[in-house]
CSV table of C-alpha atoms and ligand atoms in Angstrom, one decimal:
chain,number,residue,atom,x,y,z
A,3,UNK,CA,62.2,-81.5,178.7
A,4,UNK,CA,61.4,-84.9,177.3
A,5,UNK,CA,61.3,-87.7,179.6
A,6,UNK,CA,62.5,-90.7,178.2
A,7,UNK,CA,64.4,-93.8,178.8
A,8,UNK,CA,64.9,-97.4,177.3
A,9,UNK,CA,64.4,-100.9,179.3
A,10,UNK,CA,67.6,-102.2,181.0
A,11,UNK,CA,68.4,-105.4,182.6
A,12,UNK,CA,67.9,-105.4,186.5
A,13,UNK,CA,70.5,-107.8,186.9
A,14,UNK,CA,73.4,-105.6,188.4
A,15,UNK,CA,71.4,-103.5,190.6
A,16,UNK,CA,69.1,-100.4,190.9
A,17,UNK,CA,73.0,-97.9,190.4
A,18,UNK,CA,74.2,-99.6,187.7
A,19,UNK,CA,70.7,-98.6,186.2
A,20,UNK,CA,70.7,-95.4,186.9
A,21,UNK,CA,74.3,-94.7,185.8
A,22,UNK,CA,73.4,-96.5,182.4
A,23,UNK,CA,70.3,-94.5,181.8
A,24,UNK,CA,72.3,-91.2,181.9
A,25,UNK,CA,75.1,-93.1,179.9
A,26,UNK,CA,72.2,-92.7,177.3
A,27,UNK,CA,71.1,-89.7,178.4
A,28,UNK,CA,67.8,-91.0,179.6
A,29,UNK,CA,66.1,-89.8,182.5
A,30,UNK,CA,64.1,-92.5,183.0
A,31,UNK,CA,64.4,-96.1,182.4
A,32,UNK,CA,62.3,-99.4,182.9
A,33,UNK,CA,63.2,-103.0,184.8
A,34,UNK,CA,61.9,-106.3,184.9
A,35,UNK,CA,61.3,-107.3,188.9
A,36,UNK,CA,62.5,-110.5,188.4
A,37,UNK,CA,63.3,-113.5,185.4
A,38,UNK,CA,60.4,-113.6,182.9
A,39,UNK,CA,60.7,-117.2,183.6
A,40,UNK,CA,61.3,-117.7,186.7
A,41,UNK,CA,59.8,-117.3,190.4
A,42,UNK,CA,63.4,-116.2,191.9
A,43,UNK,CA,64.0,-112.1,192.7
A,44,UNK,CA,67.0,-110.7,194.6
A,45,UNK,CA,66.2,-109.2,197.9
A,46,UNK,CA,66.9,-105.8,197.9
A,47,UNK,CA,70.4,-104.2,199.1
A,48,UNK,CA,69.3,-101.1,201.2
A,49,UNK,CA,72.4,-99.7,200.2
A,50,UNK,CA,71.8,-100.1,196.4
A,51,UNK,CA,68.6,-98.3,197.0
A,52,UNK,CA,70.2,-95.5,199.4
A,53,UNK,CA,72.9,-95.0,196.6
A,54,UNK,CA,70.0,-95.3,193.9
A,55,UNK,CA,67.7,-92.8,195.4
A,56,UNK,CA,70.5,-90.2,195.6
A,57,UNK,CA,71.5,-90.3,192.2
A,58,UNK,CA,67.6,-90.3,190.8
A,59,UNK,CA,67.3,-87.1,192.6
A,60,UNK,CA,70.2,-85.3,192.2
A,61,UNK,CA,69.4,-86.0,188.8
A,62,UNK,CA,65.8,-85.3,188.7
A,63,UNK,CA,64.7,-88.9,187.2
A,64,UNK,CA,61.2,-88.6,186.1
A,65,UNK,CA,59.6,-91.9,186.8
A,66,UNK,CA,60.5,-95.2,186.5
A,67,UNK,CA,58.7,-98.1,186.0
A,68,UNK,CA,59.1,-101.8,187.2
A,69,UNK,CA,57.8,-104.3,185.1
A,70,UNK,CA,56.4,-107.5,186.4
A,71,UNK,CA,57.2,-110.6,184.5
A,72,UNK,CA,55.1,-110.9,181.1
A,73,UNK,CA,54.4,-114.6,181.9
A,74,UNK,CA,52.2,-114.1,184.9
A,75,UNK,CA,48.6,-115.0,184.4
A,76,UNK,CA,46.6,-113.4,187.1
A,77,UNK,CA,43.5,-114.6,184.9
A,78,UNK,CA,44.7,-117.8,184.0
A,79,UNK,CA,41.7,-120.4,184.4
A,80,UNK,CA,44.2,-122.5,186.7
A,81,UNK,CA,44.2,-121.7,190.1
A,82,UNK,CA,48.6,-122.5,190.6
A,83,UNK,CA,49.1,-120.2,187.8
A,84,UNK,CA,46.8,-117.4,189.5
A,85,UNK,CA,48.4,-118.2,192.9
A,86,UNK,CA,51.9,-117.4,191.9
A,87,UNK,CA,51.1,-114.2,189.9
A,88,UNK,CA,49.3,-113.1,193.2
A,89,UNK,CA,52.7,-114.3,195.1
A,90,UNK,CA,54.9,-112.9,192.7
A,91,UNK,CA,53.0,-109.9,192.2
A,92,UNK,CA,52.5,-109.5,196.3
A,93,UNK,CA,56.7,-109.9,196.9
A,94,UNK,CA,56.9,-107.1,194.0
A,95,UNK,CA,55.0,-104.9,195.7
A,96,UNK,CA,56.4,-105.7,199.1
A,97,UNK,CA,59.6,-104.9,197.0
A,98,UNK,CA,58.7,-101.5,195.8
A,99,UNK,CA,58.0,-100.0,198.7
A,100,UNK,CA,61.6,-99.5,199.0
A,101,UNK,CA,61.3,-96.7,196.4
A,102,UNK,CA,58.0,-95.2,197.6
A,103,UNK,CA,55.4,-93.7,194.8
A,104,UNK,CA,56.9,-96.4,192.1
A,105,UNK,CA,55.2,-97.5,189.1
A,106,UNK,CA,54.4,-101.1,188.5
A,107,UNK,CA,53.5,-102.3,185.4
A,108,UNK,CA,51.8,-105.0,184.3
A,109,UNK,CA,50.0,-107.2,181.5
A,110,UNK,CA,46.5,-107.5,182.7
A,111,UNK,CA,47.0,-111.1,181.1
A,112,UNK,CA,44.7,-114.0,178.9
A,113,UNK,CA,41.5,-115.2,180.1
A,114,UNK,CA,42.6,-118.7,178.1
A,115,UNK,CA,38.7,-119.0,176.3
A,116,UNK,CA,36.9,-118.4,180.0
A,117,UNK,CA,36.0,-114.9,177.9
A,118,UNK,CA,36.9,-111.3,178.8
A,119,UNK,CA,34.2,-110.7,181.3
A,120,UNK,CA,35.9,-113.6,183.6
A,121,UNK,CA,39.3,-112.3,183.2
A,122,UNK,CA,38.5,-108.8,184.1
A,123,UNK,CA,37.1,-110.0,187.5
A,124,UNK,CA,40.2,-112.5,188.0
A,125,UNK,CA,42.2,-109.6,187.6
A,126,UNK,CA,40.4,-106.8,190.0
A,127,UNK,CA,40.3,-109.7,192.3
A,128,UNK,CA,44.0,-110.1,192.3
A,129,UNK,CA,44.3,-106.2,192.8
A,130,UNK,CA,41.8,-106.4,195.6
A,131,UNK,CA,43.5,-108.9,197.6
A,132,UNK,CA,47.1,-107.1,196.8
A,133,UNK,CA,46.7,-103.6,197.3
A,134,UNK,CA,46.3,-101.7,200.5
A,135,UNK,CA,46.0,-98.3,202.0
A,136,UNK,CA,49.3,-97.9,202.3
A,137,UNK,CA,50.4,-99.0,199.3
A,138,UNK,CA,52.6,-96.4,197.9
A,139,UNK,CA,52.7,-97.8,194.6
A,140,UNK,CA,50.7,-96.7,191.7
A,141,UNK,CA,50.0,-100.6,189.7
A,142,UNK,CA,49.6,-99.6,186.2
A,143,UNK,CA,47.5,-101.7,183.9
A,144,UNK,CA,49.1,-102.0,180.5
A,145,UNK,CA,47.5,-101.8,177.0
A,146,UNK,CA,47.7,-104.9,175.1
A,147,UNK,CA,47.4,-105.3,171.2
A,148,UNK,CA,44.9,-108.6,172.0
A,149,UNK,CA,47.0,-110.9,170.6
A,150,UNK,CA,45.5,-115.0,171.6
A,151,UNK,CA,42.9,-114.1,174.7
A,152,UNK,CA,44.6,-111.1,176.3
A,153,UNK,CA,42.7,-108.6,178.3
A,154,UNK,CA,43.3,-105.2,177.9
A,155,UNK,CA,43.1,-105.0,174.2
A,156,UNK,CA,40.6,-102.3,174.1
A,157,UNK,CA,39.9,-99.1,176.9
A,158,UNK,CA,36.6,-100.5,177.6
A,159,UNK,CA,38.3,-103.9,179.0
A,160,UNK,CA,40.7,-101.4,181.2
A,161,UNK,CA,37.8,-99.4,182.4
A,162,UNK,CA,35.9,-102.5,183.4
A,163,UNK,CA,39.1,-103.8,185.7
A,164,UNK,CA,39.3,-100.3,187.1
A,165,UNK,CA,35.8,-100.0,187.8
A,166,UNK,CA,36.2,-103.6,189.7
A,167,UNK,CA,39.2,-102.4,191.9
A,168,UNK,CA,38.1,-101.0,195.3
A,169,UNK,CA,41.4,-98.9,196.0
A,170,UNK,CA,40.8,-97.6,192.2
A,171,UNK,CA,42.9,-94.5,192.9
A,172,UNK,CA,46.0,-96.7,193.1
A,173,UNK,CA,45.8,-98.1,189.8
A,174,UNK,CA,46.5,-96.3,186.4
A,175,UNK,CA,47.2,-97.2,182.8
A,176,UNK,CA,50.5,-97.6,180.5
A,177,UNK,CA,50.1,-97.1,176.8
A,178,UNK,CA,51.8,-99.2,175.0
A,179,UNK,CA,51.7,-97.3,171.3
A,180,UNK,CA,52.6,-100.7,169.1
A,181,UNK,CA,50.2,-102.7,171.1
A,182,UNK,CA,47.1,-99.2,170.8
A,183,UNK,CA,47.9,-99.6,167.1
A,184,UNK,CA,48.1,-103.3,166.8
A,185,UNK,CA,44.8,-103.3,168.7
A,186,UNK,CA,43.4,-101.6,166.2
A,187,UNK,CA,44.0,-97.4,167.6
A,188,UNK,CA,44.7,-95.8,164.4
A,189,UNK,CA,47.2,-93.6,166.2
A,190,UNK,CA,49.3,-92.8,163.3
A,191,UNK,CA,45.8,-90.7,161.1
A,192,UNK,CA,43.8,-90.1,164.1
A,193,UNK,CA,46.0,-89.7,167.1
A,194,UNK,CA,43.5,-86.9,169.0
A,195,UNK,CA,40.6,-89.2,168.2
A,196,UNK,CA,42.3,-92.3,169.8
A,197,UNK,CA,43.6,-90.0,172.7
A,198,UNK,CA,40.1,-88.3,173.0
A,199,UNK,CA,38.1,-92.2,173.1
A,200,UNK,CA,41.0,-92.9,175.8
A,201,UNK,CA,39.7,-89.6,177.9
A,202,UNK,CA,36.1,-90.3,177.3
A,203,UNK,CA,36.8,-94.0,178.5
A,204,UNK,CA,39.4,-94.6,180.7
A,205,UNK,CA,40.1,-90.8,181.9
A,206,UNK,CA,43.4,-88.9,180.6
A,207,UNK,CA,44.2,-88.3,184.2
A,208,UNK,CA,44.9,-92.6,185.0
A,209,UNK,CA,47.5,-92.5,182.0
A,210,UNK,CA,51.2,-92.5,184.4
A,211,UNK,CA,53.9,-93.9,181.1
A,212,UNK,CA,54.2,-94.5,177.7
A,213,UNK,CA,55.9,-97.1,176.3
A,214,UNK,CA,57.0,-95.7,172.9
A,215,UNK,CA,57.3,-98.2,170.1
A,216,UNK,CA,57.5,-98.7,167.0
A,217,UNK,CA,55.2,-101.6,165.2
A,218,UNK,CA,56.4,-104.0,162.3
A,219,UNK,CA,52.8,-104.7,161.2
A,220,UNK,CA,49.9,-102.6,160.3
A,221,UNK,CA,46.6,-101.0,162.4
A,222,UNK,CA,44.3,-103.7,163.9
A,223,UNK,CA,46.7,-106.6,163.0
A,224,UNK,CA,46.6,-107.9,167.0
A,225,UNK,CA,50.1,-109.0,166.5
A,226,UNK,CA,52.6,-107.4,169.2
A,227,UNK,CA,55.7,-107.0,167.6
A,228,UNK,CA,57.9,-104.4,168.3
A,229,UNK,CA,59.9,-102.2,165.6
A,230,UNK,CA,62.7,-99.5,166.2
A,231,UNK,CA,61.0,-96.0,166.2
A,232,UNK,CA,60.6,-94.9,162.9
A,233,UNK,CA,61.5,-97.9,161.1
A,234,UNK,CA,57.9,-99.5,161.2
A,235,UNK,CA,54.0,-98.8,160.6
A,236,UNK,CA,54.0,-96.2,163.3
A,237,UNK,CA,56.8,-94.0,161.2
A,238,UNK,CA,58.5,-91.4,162.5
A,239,UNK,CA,56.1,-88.4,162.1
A,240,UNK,CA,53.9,-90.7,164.0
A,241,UNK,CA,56.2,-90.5,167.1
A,242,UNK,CA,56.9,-87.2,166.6
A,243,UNK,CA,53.3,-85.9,167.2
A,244,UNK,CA,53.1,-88.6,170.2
A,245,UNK,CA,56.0,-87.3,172.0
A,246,UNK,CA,54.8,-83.6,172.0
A,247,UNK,CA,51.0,-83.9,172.2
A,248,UNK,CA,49.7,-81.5,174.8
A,249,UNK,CA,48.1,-84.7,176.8
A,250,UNK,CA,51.2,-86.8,176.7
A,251,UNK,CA,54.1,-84.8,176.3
A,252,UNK,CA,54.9,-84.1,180.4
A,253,UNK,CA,54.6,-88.4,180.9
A,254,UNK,CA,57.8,-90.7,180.9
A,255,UNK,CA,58.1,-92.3,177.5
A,256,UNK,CA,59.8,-95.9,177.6
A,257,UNK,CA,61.9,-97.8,174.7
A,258,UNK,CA,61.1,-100.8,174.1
A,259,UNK,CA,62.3,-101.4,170.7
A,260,UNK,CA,64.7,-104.3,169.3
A,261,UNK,CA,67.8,-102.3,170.0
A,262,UNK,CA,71.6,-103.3,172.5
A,263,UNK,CA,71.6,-100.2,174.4
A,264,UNK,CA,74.1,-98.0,171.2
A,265,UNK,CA,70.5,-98.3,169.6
A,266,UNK,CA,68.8,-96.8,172.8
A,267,UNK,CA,71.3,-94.2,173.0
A,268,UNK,CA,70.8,-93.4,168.9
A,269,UNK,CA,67.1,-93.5,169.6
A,270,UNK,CA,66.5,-91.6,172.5
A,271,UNK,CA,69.4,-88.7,170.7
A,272,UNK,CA,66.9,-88.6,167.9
A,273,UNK,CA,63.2,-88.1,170.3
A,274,UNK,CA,64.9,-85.7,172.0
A,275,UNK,CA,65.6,-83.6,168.9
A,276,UNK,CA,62.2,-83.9,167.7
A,277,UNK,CA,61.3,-82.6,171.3
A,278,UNK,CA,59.4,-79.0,171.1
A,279,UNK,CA,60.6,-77.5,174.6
B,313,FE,FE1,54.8,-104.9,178.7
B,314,FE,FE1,55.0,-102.5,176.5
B,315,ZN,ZN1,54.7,-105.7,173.4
């Protein structure tokens, strides 16, 4: 069965996500932890979660995947900005553990022009300080199409981070498909190549999720901009062979296309008929 779900909006609670996601017939779904903007996240409502949990496994939810605000910097060259992703970061996690054996996501971030070797030891830094041995949570690093001074934009700059982290087993990778091809992954002529390099590099066994979008501009363009599935310069064959490759098929794939949630449910209707069971 294909495991696949859309983002939703986190603002009504962890039920009224889950009961949307099956509304689409997802089995999965993905949720910023708090604003993009701001600081501010709502403590959790142990009956929510209680409720939550029960539903996820009587429906056998693959996993989901929290989010962390895209604007936090944890290698910003100022030390506020790196202090409140660490903060931020720290309450998510603190968060999480709610829902034990999560996923967290987040954007390794920009190293602002102090170069990529800098960033990557901002960020394992952060890690270093956050996680712990009983951290349940697996923190997944996502790839980024290196749009400006982000980190990330290549499996080498992921490998380095994870090769900096001490409690390395607790941290995976995301692939982001618009932002493997905007970095320059020709995953639309060469998709076993790309997926092979990402073995060789980073280890197929690190990859958790896959956030399945489409891209509106072409290989290597470093842009980030998503595109419905099949309606950009990933294309629908593209998609196809992604969803049922042997080394990706079994993951969680995640929406994140320019869509209100009858797009979603159109979307995820038309994966899961491409689906080879
Ligand atoms: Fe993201
Ligand atoms: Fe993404
Ligand atoms: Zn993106």
């Amino acid at each position: 069965m294909l495991h696949i779900g859309c983002h939703l909006s986190s603002s009504k609670g962890s039920v009224a996500m889950a009961k949307q996601a099956l509304a689409l017939d997802a089995d999965t779904f993905q949720y910023f932890t708090r604003n993009p903007r701001g600081s501010r996240a709502k403590e959790i409502d142990p009956k929510d979660v209680a409720d939550y949990l029960a539903i996820a496994k009587e429906h056998r939810f693959a996993p989901v995947v929290a989010h962390a605000p895209y604007t936090l910097n944890a290698c910003s060259a100022e030390p506020r900005t790196r202090e409140f992703a660490q903060m931020a970061m720290a309450d998510d996690l603190r968060r999480m553990e709610y829902t034990p054996g999560g996923l967290y996501n987040f954007h390794p971030g920009s190293h602002v022009g102090q170069g990529a070797e800098t960033g990557i030891q901002l960020i394992a830094s952060q890690l270093n300080q956050l996680l712990t041995p009983e951290t349940s949570t697996t923190v997944l690093l996502e790839t980024m199409a290196g749009k400006g001074t982000e980190v990330g934009r290549s499996f080498e700059e992921l490998r380095a981070i994870l090769d900096e982290v001490e409690l390395s087993e607790k941290v995976g990778v995301c692939l982001d498909t618009c932002h493997v091809h905007d970095a320059g992954y020709d995953i639309v002529s060469n998709l076993d190549g790309v997926l092979t390099e990402f073995d060789r590099v980073i280890g197929l066994s690190r990859l958790k999720a896959i956030h399945l979008n489409d891209s509106m501009n072409p290989c290597g363009s470093r842009k980030d901009r998503h595109q419905k599935i099949g309606q950009g310069h990933i294309g629908l064959e593209a998609m196809e062979r992604i969803i049922n490759h042997p080394a990706l098929r079994k993951l969680p794939f995640l929406l994140e296309t320019p869509n209100e949630l009858s797009g979603y449910a159109e979307e995820i209707r038309l994966l899961r008929s491409l689906y080879r069971e």
